[in-house]
Short mmCIF file of C-alpha atoms and ligand atoms in Angstrom, two decimals:
data_model
loop_
_atom_site.label_atom_id
_atom_site.label_comp_id
_atom_site.label_asym_id
_atom_site.label_seq_id
_atom_site.Cartn_x
_atom_site.Cartn_y
_atom_site.Cartn_z
CA MET A 1 -0.30 0.27 -0.19
CA ASP A 2 1.28 3.41 -0.75
CA THR A 3 1.16 5.22 2.40
CA ILE A 4 2.86 8.30 3.64
CA LEU A 5 3.96 8.69 7.44
CA THR A 6 2.31 11.72 9.20
CA ARG A 7 2.92 12.80 12.45
CA PRO A 8 0.76 14.74 14.28
CA SER A 9 2.61 18.01 14.84
CA ALA A 10 3.57 18.03 18.75
CA ALA A 11 2.56 21.79 19.66
CA PRO A 12 -1.00 22.14 18.28
CA VAL A 13 -1.65 18.51 19.53
CA ILE A 14 -0.70 19.30 23.16
CA GLN A 15 -2.35 22.51 23.18
CA SER A 16 -5.40 20.94 22.04
CA LEU A 17 -5.34 18.44 24.92
CA ARG A 18 -5.19 21.28 27.20
CA ASN A 19 -9.44 21.88 26.48
CA ILE A 20 -10.80 18.51 26.39
CA GLY A 21 -12.99 20.12 29.48
CA TYR A 22 -11.45 19.46 32.67
CA ASN A 23 -12.23 21.42 35.83
CA ALA A 24 -9.76 21.76 38.81
CA GLN A 25 -11.86 19.26 40.85
CA THR A 26 -11.98 16.77 37.87
CA ALA A 27 -8.71 17.05 37.21
CA ILE A 28 -7.10 16.24 40.37
CA ALA A 29 -9.68 13.11 40.95
CA ASP A 30 -8.22 11.83 37.56
CA ILE A 31 -4.68 12.35 39.12
CA ILE A 32 -6.06 10.43 42.43
CA ASP A 33 -7.42 7.48 40.61
CA ASN A 34 -3.94 6.69 39.27
CA SER A 35 -2.98 6.27 43.15
CA LEU A 36 -5.93 4.00 44.09
CA ASP A 37 -4.63 1.79 40.95
CA ALA A 38 -1.48 1.85 42.41
CA ASN A 39 -2.60 0.63 45.42
CA ALA A 40 -1.88 3.68 47.57
CA THR A 41 -3.42 3.99 50.94
CA ASP A 42 -2.40 7.66 51.71
CA VAL A 43 -2.15 10.52 49.42
CA HIS A 44 -1.10 13.65 50.29
CA ILE A 45 -2.10 16.96 47.99
CA THR A 46 -0.30 20.74 48.52
CA PHE A 47 -1.54 23.42 46.76
CA GLU A 48 0.73 26.44 47.05
CA TYR A 49 -0.20 30.21 45.83
CA ASN A 50 3.05 31.99 46.05
CA SER A 51 1.47 35.23 44.34
CA GLY A 52 0.42 32.77 41.48
CA ASN A 53 3.58 31.25 40.93
CA GLY A 54 2.56 28.39 42.64
CA TYR A 55 2.29 24.52 42.09
CA ILE A 56 0.11 21.70 42.87
CA LEU A 57 1.99 18.39 44.38
CA ILE A 58 -0.15 14.85 44.72
CA HIS A 59 2.36 12.43 46.73
CA ASP A 60 0.99 9.13 47.14
CA ASN A 61 2.46 5.71 48.53
CA GLY A 62 1.58 3.61 45.98
CA ILE A 63 3.61 0.67 44.43
CA GLY A 64 5.53 3.41 42.22
CA MET A 65 6.65 3.01 38.89
CA THR A 66 9.98 1.69 37.26
CA ASP A 67 12.16 3.86 34.46
CA GLU A 68 10.51 1.63 31.62
CA GLU A 69 6.98 2.20 33.14
CA LEU A 70 7.57 6.08 34.02
CA GLN A 71 8.42 6.63 30.23
CA VAL A 72 5.51 4.78 29.03
CA ALA A 73 3.25 6.19 31.87
CA MET A 74 4.40 9.86 30.27
CA THR A 75 3.61 8.92 26.66
CA ILE A 76 0.22 10.81 25.31
CA GLY A 77 -1.92 7.27 24.64
CA SER A 78 0.04 4.96 27.13
CA LYS A 79 -2.42 2.25 26.84
CA ASP A 80 -5.02 1.66 24.39
CA PRO A 81 -8.58 1.76 25.64
CA ARG A 82 -9.74 -1.40 24.12
CA ILE A 83 -7.61 -3.40 26.15
CA GLU A 84 -9.11 -4.98 29.65
CA ARG A 85 -8.43 -3.43 32.43
CA LYS A 86 -7.91 -4.96 35.78
CA GLU A 87 -10.70 -6.12 38.21
CA ARG A 88 -11.61 -2.68 39.97
CA GLU A 89 -9.05 -0.60 37.99
CA LEU A 90 -9.83 3.16 37.44
CA GLY A 91 -7.72 3.90 34.39
CA ARG A 92 -8.77 3.29 30.77
CA PHE A 93 -7.56 5.70 28.27
CA GLY A 94 -3.85 6.07 28.79
CA MET A 95 -3.98 9.89 29.11
CA GLY A 96 -5.22 11.19 32.42
CA LEU A 97 -2.18 12.13 34.18
CA LYS A 98 -1.26 14.10 31.01
CA THR A 99 -4.44 15.59 30.25
CA ALA A 100 -5.56 16.40 33.80
CA ALA A 101 -2.05 18.53 34.37
CA PHE A 102 -2.20 20.13 31.21
CA SER A 103 -5.26 21.41 32.10
CA LEU A 104 -3.78 23.15 34.95
CA GLY A 105 -0.78 24.45 34.27
CA LYS A 106 2.22 23.73 31.72
CA ARG A 107 4.81 21.54 33.46
CA LEU A 108 4.27 18.28 34.54
CA SER A 109 7.15 16.56 36.56
CA VAL A 110 6.86 13.35 37.66
CA VAL A 111 9.23 11.44 40.61
CA THR A 112 8.51 8.24 41.24
CA LYS A 113 10.57 4.99 43.04
CA SER A 114 9.77 1.53 42.70
CA GLN A 115 11.39 -1.37 44.43
CA GLY A 116 14.06 1.19 45.63
CA ILE A 117 14.92 3.07 42.82
CA MET A 118 13.89 6.44 41.89
CA SER A 119 13.26 7.71 38.44
CA GLU A 120 12.22 10.95 36.92
CA ARG A 121 10.57 12.47 33.86
CA CYS A 122 9.28 16.20 32.53
CA TRP A 123 6.74 17.79 30.20
CA ASP A 124 7.52 21.24 29.50
CA LEU A 125 4.86 22.68 27.47
CA ASP A 126 7.02 25.60 26.49
CA PHE A 127 9.64 23.46 25.46
CA VAL A 128 7.46 21.52 23.37
CA SER A 129 6.08 24.75 21.91
CA GLU A 130 9.49 26.04 21.20
CA ASN A 131 10.81 22.99 19.22
CA ASN A 132 7.49 21.75 17.91
CA GLU A 133 8.77 18.19 18.93
CA TRP A 134 7.55 15.42 21.40
CA GLU A 135 10.59 15.97 23.46
CA LEU A 136 10.31 14.84 27.04
CA LEU A 137 12.64 15.75 29.33
CA LYS A 138 14.87 13.13 31.22
CA GLN A 139 15.64 15.35 34.05
CA ILE A 140 13.29 17.59 36.20
CA PRO A 141 14.65 20.95 36.23
CA LYS A 142 16.82 21.41 39.67
CA ASP A 143 14.48 24.16 41.38
CA ILE A 144 11.55 21.97 41.12
CA LYS A 145 13.67 18.94 42.71
CA GLU A 146 14.62 21.37 45.53
CA LYS A 147 10.53 21.80 46.07
CA ILE A 148 9.72 18.13 45.53
CA GLY A 149 12.59 16.51 48.02
CA GLY A 150 13.03 12.91 47.49
CA LEU A 151 11.00 9.83 48.06
CA GLU A 152 11.98 8.30 51.32
CA SER A 153 9.81 4.72 50.08
CA ASN A 154 8.02 3.76 47.09
CA GLY A 155 5.50 6.14 45.65
CA THR A 156 5.03 8.84 43.25
CA ILE A 157 5.10 12.77 43.16
CA VAL A 158 3.41 14.47 40.59
CA PHE A 159 3.96 18.01 40.08
CA ILE A 160 2.27 20.23 38.30
CA ASP A 161 3.58 24.36 38.01
CA LYS A 162 3.42 27.02 35.59
CA LEU A 163 -0.60 27.13 36.61
CA ASP A 164 -1.52 29.57 33.68
CA ARG A 165 -4.93 27.55 33.74
CA PHE A 166 -5.47 27.10 37.73
CA THR A 167 -3.99 30.87 38.73
CA GLY A 168 -3.53 32.91 35.58
CA TYR A 169 0.46 32.64 36.12
CA ASP A 170 2.22 34.81 33.99
CA SER A 171 -0.87 36.60 32.62
CA LYS A 172 -2.12 40.16 33.53
CA LYS A 173 -4.84 38.05 35.55
CA VAL A 174 -3.42 36.41 37.95
CA ILE A 175 -6.06 35.07 40.98
CA GLN A 176 -6.54 36.85 44.28
CA PRO A 177 -5.38 34.64 47.22
CA ARG A 178 -9.29 34.26 48.16
CA SER A 179 -10.21 32.79 44.82
CA PHE A 180 -7.23 30.45 44.75
CA TYR A 181 -8.25 29.41 48.31
CA GLY A 182 -12.11 29.44 47.10
CA LYS A 183 -10.88 27.10 44.20
CA VAL A 184 -9.00 24.53 46.39
CA ALA A 185 -11.92 24.45 49.08
CA ARG A 186 -14.19 23.36 46.05
CA VAL A 187 -11.61 20.48 45.12
CA ARG A 188 -11.54 19.59 49.13
CA LYS A 189 -15.41 19.33 48.76
CA TYR A 190 -15.51 17.29 45.15
CA LEU A 191 -12.83 14.95 46.16
CA GLU A 192 -14.64 14.21 50.00
CA MET A 193 -17.87 13.33 47.64
CA VAL A 194 -16.59 11.51 44.46
CA PHE A 195 -14.02 9.14 46.81
CA HIS A 196 -15.97 9.10 49.88
CA LEU A 197 -16.57 4.92 49.28
CA LYS A 198 -12.73 4.72 48.89
CA LEU A 199 -12.28 7.15 52.01
CA GLN A 200 -14.62 5.12 54.40
CA ASN A 201 -12.55 2.28 53.39
CA GLY A 202 -8.93 2.88 54.04
CA PHE A 203 -8.20 4.75 51.52
CA ASN A 204 -6.82 8.70 53.19
CA ILE A 205 -6.35 11.82 51.59
CA TYR A 206 -4.77 15.02 53.03
CA LEU A 207 -5.23 18.35 51.52
CA ASN A 208 -2.65 20.84 52.91
CA ASP A 209 -2.22 18.71 55.68
CA ASN A 210 -5.87 18.57 56.34
CA PHE A 211 -7.65 14.98 56.32
CA LEU A 212 -10.76 14.91 54.03
CA ILE A 213 -13.86 13.50 55.35
CA PRO A 214 -15.94 11.22 53.05
CA TRP A 215 -19.48 12.97 52.32
CA ASP A 216 -22.02 10.42 51.94
CA PRO A 217 -24.70 11.83 49.26
CA PHE A 218 -27.13 9.01 50.83
CA LEU A 219 -26.74 9.88 54.78
CA SER A 220 -26.93 6.35 54.43
CA GLU A 221 -26.30 6.29 58.50
CA HIS A 222 -29.25 8.72 59.08
CA PRO A 223 -31.90 6.82 61.12
CA LYS A 224 -34.65 8.78 58.76
CA THR A 225 -33.15 8.08 55.84
CA ILE A 226 -35.18 5.28 53.73
CA GLU A 227 -33.06 2.83 51.76
CA GLY A 228 -34.97 1.01 49.03
CA GLU A 229 -33.99 -2.56 48.11
CA THR A 230 -31.09 -3.25 46.00
CA GLN A 231 -31.97 -4.12 42.63
CA VAL A 232 -29.50 -5.62 40.40
CA ILE A 233 -30.26 -5.56 36.43
CA ARG A 234 -28.08 -6.71 33.41
CA VAL A 235 -26.88 -4.52 31.02
CA ASN A 236 -25.94 -6.23 27.62
CA ARG A 237 -25.21 -8.99 30.46
CA LYS A 238 -23.09 -7.17 32.78
CA ARG A 239 -24.46 -6.64 36.43
CA VAL A 240 -25.56 -3.31 37.34
CA LYS A 241 -26.65 -2.98 41.09
CA ILE A 242 -29.23 0.04 41.85
CA THR A 243 -29.87 1.27 45.60
CA PRO A 244 -32.53 4.19 46.02
CA TYR A 245 -32.50 6.48 48.63
CA VAL A 246 -34.63 9.34 50.11
CA LEU A 247 -33.27 11.57 52.19
CA PRO A 248 -35.21 12.60 55.60
CA HIS A 249 -37.62 15.73 55.42
CA PRO A 250 -35.82 18.94 56.23
CA SER A 251 -37.36 19.20 59.54
CA ALA A 252 -35.31 16.28 60.53
CA PHE A 253 -31.87 18.43 60.36
CA ASN A 254 -30.42 21.34 62.22
CA GLU A 255 -29.29 23.99 60.09
CA SER A 256 -25.98 23.06 59.91
CA GLU A 257 -26.55 19.64 59.25
CA TYR A 258 -28.85 20.57 56.26
CA LYS A 259 -26.27 22.58 54.69
CA ASP A 260 -23.96 19.75 55.18
CA ALA A 261 -26.44 17.30 53.65
CA SER A 262 -27.23 19.47 50.38
CA GLY A 263 -23.83 18.82 48.90
CA PRO A 264 -22.02 20.84 46.61
CA LYS A 265 -24.40 21.69 44.08
CA GLY A 266 -27.25 22.37 46.73
CA TRP A 267 -30.45 20.09 47.87
CA ARG A 268 -32.42 20.89 44.52
CA ASP A 269 -29.82 20.18 42.12
CA GLN A 270 -28.25 17.23 43.82
CA GLN A 271 -31.09 14.87 43.05
CA GLY A 272 -31.32 12.56 40.58
CA PHE A 273 -28.98 9.27 40.25
CA TYR A 274 -25.58 8.76 41.13
CA ILE A 275 -23.26 6.85 39.15
CA TYR A 276 -20.18 5.09 40.59
CA ARG A 277 -17.75 3.39 38.64
CA GLU A 278 -15.61 1.08 40.48
CA GLY A 279 -17.01 2.55 43.61
CA ARG A 280 -15.62 6.04 42.40
CA LEU A 281 -18.26 8.39 41.56
CA VAL A 282 -18.35 9.90 38.01
CA ASN A 283 -21.74 11.54 37.41
CA PHE A 284 -24.25 12.45 40.41
CA GLY A 285 -27.11 14.81 41.12
CA ASP A 286 -28.31 13.80 37.11
CA TRP A 287 -31.94 12.83 35.98
CA PHE A 288 -30.39 12.48 32.20
CA GLY A 289 -33.56 14.21 30.99
CA MET A 290 -35.94 11.70 32.44
CA PHE A 291 -37.39 14.00 35.04
CA THR A 292 -37.42 17.36 35.78
CA LYS A 293 -35.71 18.83 39.29
CA ASP A 294 -38.60 20.04 41.00
CA ASN A 295 -38.31 20.92 44.49
CA TYR A 296 -40.75 18.00 45.95
CA SER A 297 -38.16 15.12 44.41
CA GLU A 298 -35.03 16.61 45.93
CA LEU A 299 -35.01 13.94 48.46
CA VAL A 300 -34.37 11.21 45.94
CA ARG A 301 -30.41 10.04 45.18
CA ILE A 302 -30.55 6.65 43.64
CA LYS A 303 -27.01 4.94 43.60
CA ILE A 304 -25.93 3.23 40.54
CA ASP A 305 -22.66 0.91 40.56
CA PHE A 306 -21.13 -0.46 37.29
CA ASN A 307 -17.61 -2.08 36.79
CA ASN A 308 -14.97 -1.16 34.38
CA ASN A 309 -15.84 -3.94 32.01
CA SER A 310 -19.04 -2.01 31.08
CA ASP A 311 -17.26 1.09 29.96
CA GLU A 312 -18.21 1.01 26.68
CA ASP A 313 -22.31 0.55 27.58
CA TRP A 314 -21.94 3.51 29.64
CA LYS A 315 -19.52 5.68 27.49
CA ILE A 316 -17.35 6.82 30.50
CA ASP A 317 -15.53 9.59 29.05
CA ILE A 318 -11.77 10.66 29.70
CA LYS A 319 -12.22 13.19 32.42
CA LYS A 320 -14.12 10.04 34.54
CA SER A 321 -16.73 12.97 34.98
CA SER A 322 -19.46 12.10 32.77
CA ILE A 323 -21.25 8.97 31.10
CA SER A 324 -24.73 8.12 29.10
CA ILE A 325 -27.14 5.81 30.44
CA PRO A 326 -27.23 2.91 28.04
CA GLU A 327 -30.62 2.28 26.46
CA ASP A 328 -31.01 -1.10 28.17
CA ALA A 329 -31.18 0.21 31.39
CA LYS A 330 -33.28 2.91 30.79
CA GLY A 331 -37.17 1.58 31.16
CA ASN A 332 -35.90 0.09 34.95
CA LEU A 333 -34.23 3.65 36.15
CA LYS A 334 -37.49 5.26 34.93
CA ALA A 335 -39.61 2.96 36.50
CA ILE A 336 -37.47 3.35 39.87
CA GLY A 337 -37.24 7.04 39.91
CA LYS A 338 -40.40 7.71 39.17
CA TYR A 339 -41.45 5.68 42.00
CA TYR A 340 -39.00 7.27 44.63
CA ARG A 341 -40.23 10.80 43.20
CA GLN A 342 -43.35 9.92 44.43
CA VAL A 343 -42.18 8.63 48.00
CA SER A 344 -40.30 12.07 48.06
CA LYS A 345 -43.07 14.19 47.38
CA GLU A 346 -45.57 12.34 50.02
CA ILE A 347 -42.69 12.77 52.44
CA MET A 348 -42.34 16.84 51.31
CA LEU A 349 -46.10 17.22 51.52
CA TYR A 350 -46.98 14.86 54.64
CA ARG A 351 -44.37 15.20 57.20
CA ALA A 352 -46.77 14.69 59.91
CA LYS A 353 -46.47 11.04 60.07
CA PRO A 354 -43.13 10.38 58.85
CA ASN A 355 -42.83 7.15 61.43
CA LYS A 356 -45.88 5.40 60.22
CA LYS A 357 -45.19 6.50 56.27
CA LYS A 358 -41.56 4.88 56.79
CA ASP A 359 -42.88 1.83 57.72
CA ARG A 360 -45.52 1.42 54.88
CA LEU A 361 -43.06 2.79 52.61
CA LYS A 362 -40.37 0.58 53.44
CA GLY A 363 -42.05 -2.68 52.95
CA SER A 364 -43.79 -1.76 49.60
CA LEU A 365 -40.23 -1.57 48.34
CA HIS A 366 -38.88 -4.83 48.71
CA THR A 367 -39.56 -7.71 46.09
CA TRP A 368 -40.86 -10.03 49.47
CA GLU A 369 -42.85 -9.36 51.95
CA LEU A 370 -44.11 -10.88 54.94
CA TYR A 371 -47.75 -11.62 55.36
CA ASN A 372 -49.62 -12.65 58.25
CA ASP A 373 -52.94 -13.76 59.23
CA GLU A 374 -54.35 -15.13 62.30
CA ALA A 375 -53.33 -18.71 61.55
CA ASN A 376 -49.90 -18.35 59.87
CA SER A 377 -47.52 -16.41 57.92
CA SER A 378 -45.54 -16.58 54.88
CA TYR A 379 -43.75 -14.93 52.27
CA VAL A 380 -45.58 -12.98 48.95
CA LEU A 381 -44.07 -11.15 46.51
CA ASN A 382 -44.80 -7.43 46.51
CA ARG A 383 -46.76 -7.04 43.87
CA ASN A 384 -46.64 -3.26 43.71
CA HIS A 385 -42.86 -3.33 43.11
CA PRO A 386 -42.36 -0.57 40.32
CA ILE A 387 -40.56 -2.73 37.87
CA LEU A 388 -43.02 -5.18 38.16
CA ILE A 389 -46.17 -2.60 37.86
CA GLU A 390 -44.05 -1.70 34.78
CA ILE A 391 -44.23 -4.86 33.21
CA LEU A 392 -47.55 -5.74 33.87
CA LYS A 393 -48.84 -2.80 32.04
CA GLU A 394 -47.03 -3.75 28.94
CA ILE A 395 -47.93 -7.35 28.28
CA ASN A 396 -51.27 -8.33 27.36
CA ASP A 397 -54.01 -9.97 29.36
CA ILE A 398 -53.08 -13.94 28.71
CA THR A 399 -49.22 -13.10 29.20
CA ARG A 400 -50.47 -11.07 32.32
CA LYS A 401 -52.27 -14.14 34.12
CA LYS A 402 -49.30 -16.85 33.14
CA LEU A 403 -46.93 -14.20 34.84
CA ASN A 404 -49.20 -14.25 37.75
CA SER A 405 -49.54 -18.19 38.02
CA TYR A 406 -45.54 -18.40 37.67
CA LEU A 407 -45.47 -15.79 40.46
CA LYS A 408 -47.37 -17.60 42.97
CA LEU A 409 -45.16 -20.53 41.88
CA ILE A 410 -42.46 -18.99 43.09
CA GLU A 411 -44.22 -17.84 46.30
CA TRP A 412 -45.18 -21.48 47.10
CA GLY A 413 -41.90 -22.73 46.19
CA SER A 414 -39.57 -20.38 47.91
CA PRO A 415 -37.60 -21.88 50.38
CA ASN A 416 -39.06 -19.63 53.33
CA ASN A 417 -42.24 -20.51 52.65
CA LEU A 418 -41.45 -24.44 52.45
CA LEU A 419 -39.80 -24.06 56.16
CA ILE A 420 -42.69 -22.66 57.46
CA SER A 421 -45.38 -25.09 55.55
CA GLU A 422 -43.35 -28.08 56.73
CA SER A 423 -44.46 -27.41 60.53
CA MET A 424 -48.01 -27.03 59.67
CA VAL A 425 -50.52 -29.90 59.60
CA LYS A 426 -51.50 -30.46 55.92
CA LYS A 427 -55.01 -30.88 54.96
CA GLU A 428 -56.04 -32.83 51.81
CA GLU A 429 -57.36 -30.39 49.54
CA GLU A 430 -60.49 -31.24 46.98
CA ILE A 431 -60.42 -29.97 43.59
CA GLN A 432 -63.44 -27.64 44.02
CA GLU A 433 -61.83 -25.96 46.97
CA LEU A 434 -58.96 -25.18 44.96
CA ASP A 435 -58.28 -21.54 44.03
CA GLU A 436 -58.85 -20.49 40.26
CA ASN A 437 -54.87 -20.07 40.55
CA LYS A 438 -54.16 -23.42 41.20
CA ARG A 439 -56.83 -24.56 38.73
CA PHE A 440 -54.89 -22.38 35.93
CA ILE A 441 -51.94 -23.62 36.70
CA ILE A 442 -52.44 -27.39 36.82
CA ILE A 443 -53.80 -26.48 32.87
CA GLU A 444 -50.81 -24.65 32.32
CA VAL A 445 -48.28 -27.10 33.51
CA ALA A 446 -50.25 -30.09 31.79
CA ASN A 447 -50.77 -28.22 28.86
CA SER A 448 -46.85 -27.46 28.52
CA LEU A 449 -45.85 -30.92 29.32
CA VAL A 450 -48.49 -32.34 26.57
CA SER A 451 -46.59 -29.68 24.00
CA ILE A 452 -42.88 -30.87 24.79
CA ASN A 453 -44.66 -34.88 24.37
CA ASP A 454 -47.62 -35.72 23.08
CA GLU A 455 -47.45 -39.40 24.26
CA ILE A 456 -46.55 -38.43 27.44
CA ASP A 457 -48.20 -40.51 30.29
CA ILE A 458 -50.80 -39.07 32.16
CA ASP A 459 -49.37 -40.40 35.37
CA PHE A 460 -46.54 -38.64 34.93
CA ILE A 461 -48.29 -35.38 34.82
CA VAL A 462 -50.16 -35.87 37.92
CA ASP A 463 -46.67 -36.93 39.30
CA SER A 464 -45.13 -33.75 38.27
CA ILE A 465 -47.76 -31.56 39.67
CA SER A 466 -48.01 -33.00 42.70
CA LEU A 467 -44.30 -32.45 43.48
CA ILE A 468 -44.69 -28.85 42.76
CA ALA A 469 -44.60 -26.56 46.15
CA GLY A 470 -48.08 -25.93 47.10
CA PHE A 471 -49.68 -28.80 45.24
CA GLU A 472 -48.55 -31.75 47.64
CA SER A 473 -51.44 -31.74 49.77
CA ILE A 474 -53.67 -32.18 46.74
CA ASN A 475 -55.33 -35.34 46.52
CA ARG A 476 -53.60 -37.31 43.32
CA SER A 477 -56.56 -38.86 42.15
CA THR A 478 -58.54 -35.21 41.76
CA ILE A 479 -55.51 -33.89 39.88
CA LYS A 480 -55.91 -36.90 37.54
CA SER A 481 -59.70 -36.78 37.22
CA PHE A 482 -59.22 -32.85 36.79
CA ILE A 483 -57.31 -33.66 33.97
CA GLU A 484 -58.70 -36.14 32.31
CA LYS A 485 -61.94 -34.34 31.96
CA GLY A 486 -60.74 -32.29 29.18
CA VAL A 487 -58.04 -30.10 30.56
CA LEU A 488 -56.08 -30.97 27.39
CA VAL A 489 -58.58 -30.38 24.84
CA ARG A 490 -58.66 -26.49 24.33
N1 LIG B 1 0.65 7.67 40.94
C1 LIG B 1 0.92 6.12 39.98
N2 LIG B 1 1.74 5.35 40.64
C2 LIG B 1 2.13 4.23 39.59
N3 LIG B 1 1.90 4.54 38.45
C3 LIG B 1 1.02 5.64 37.68
C4 LIG B 1 0.58 6.56 38.26
N4 LIG B 1 -0.38 7.52 37.75
C5 LIG B 1 0.17 6.71 36.32
N5 LIG B 1 0.52 5.52 36.24
C6 LIG B 1 0.85 5.00 35.37
O1 LIG B 1 1.02 5.39 34.18
C7 LIG B 1 -0.39 5.13 33.11
C8 LIG B 1 -0.92 6.28 32.52
O2 LIG B 1 -1.81 7.19 33.31
P1 LIG B 1 -2.45 7.76 33.07
O3 LIG B 1 -3.63 8.58 33.97
O4 LIG B 1 -2.25 8.76 31.77
O5 LIG B 1 -3.82 6.58 32.14
P2 LIG B 1 -4.46 5.55 32.85
O6 LIG B 1 -4.35 5.55 34.12
O7 LIG B 1 -3.81 4.16 32.05
O8 LIG B 1 -6.16 5.89 32.07
P3 LIG B 1 -6.87 6.88 31.83
O9 LIG B 1 -6.42 7.92 30.90
O10 LIG B 1 -7.75 6.43 32.21
O11 LIG B 1 -6.54 7.62 33.50
C9 LIG B 1 -1.13 4.06 34.52
O12 LIG B 1 -1.61 3.37 33.56
C10 LIG B 1 -0.33 3.83 35.10
O13 LIG B 1 0.51 2.66 35.12
MG1 LIG B 2 -5.02 7.55 34.93
#
């Protein structure tokens, strides 16, 4: 084939990469993802103002990199996004370290130590622009090295300076200390939110020596928070976990608790789906066009978890700050969202009886419910489950009847109900006493067995039916005569 090698021009490409849409929060979070992937337990972040000529330093105690690994890490596009990543790994595109750093400043220096050996590299965009070549510096400038110091044990230091984007360095618009520290405070809040699950599980982040405190958007420890039952759905055959939460009515908080629970965007804007990828929040407070954000529904926050093997389905972006909902998941999410928005509305409007309401609501969110009458108790499926209601709406009468019978079979056969019924004295049931459901099931099962094998022996059919949970107590001859009375002729 006739080809001509065409190298991308270094200066314009690298300049364009600075504009892929990070803000300070998402950039720092993307760099911390790398520390998590390197099994770090502690990350220290330093923001130094120095009248705009400061730096951002991120130091982790992860496994570090060998010289060769660091060389690859500093390459733009160091890994193919299509390759399968390790379980739990947060990286995907082989870009984050570079693109996140360049969105903050013009110089990225990395010092790392692996198996006791230190390595270093530096990208200086001024130097790249000057020569218009992809020239990576093998040594970090001396003055930076003095600021970084050495590494006592394995780990990595990412140092970003010439912060033209973060502080307005080298321009007429250098930011004032107040806005600098305001920005730092926003970064802090953001990290406390997106890494809250990690921070709760042995991962520590310090920002200018202050310990980050995990912020749980679901207030799951609050006694008045309603936690709906977790649903597992499959999207493209991969598991996605959904756990809905309805937060307490505003009257359950004092002023500072209320403010703290609101989150970075405020109560109304924090409602919606919270999408986690490998336990790291990537997208939050968004209904993805399914609903509007009205005040009545502001108590709903729905947690969704997916794994890195589903990245393509959710179209995760380089910045790990946006996704799009797969078509396959939309129906379920809409049904769940609709239901919990209603719950929120009820709480907002009728807060007078929160306890009673909570009990009632909690029960009706589960797939199984305990049913009690005077004599005994058993578990029944919750027929008001939002997903079931959606399904029942979409199918015709015959299918609905079949589905209902099947759900009955599941109820009768549930291990819990079998244990309960074993302790009860069984009374023989006559066919005329049978409820309509059981009659229908006998017909359905007999017919489906015949449709598989039209020479099937009637005693075999009777045996099969009398083995079904809930049918053991029916007299065999009753079942037989019922089938013989022309059940099989439709
Ligand atoms: N703090 C760190 N400790 C150890 N290795 C690191 C660290 N930061 C980066 N690396 C290595 O450098 C590589 C490139 O990092 P980079 O963030 O650019 O891409 P990525 O994490 O692979 O993917 P993504 O673009 O999705 O973040 C990583 O895959 C990892 O091997
Ligand atoms: Mg990364």
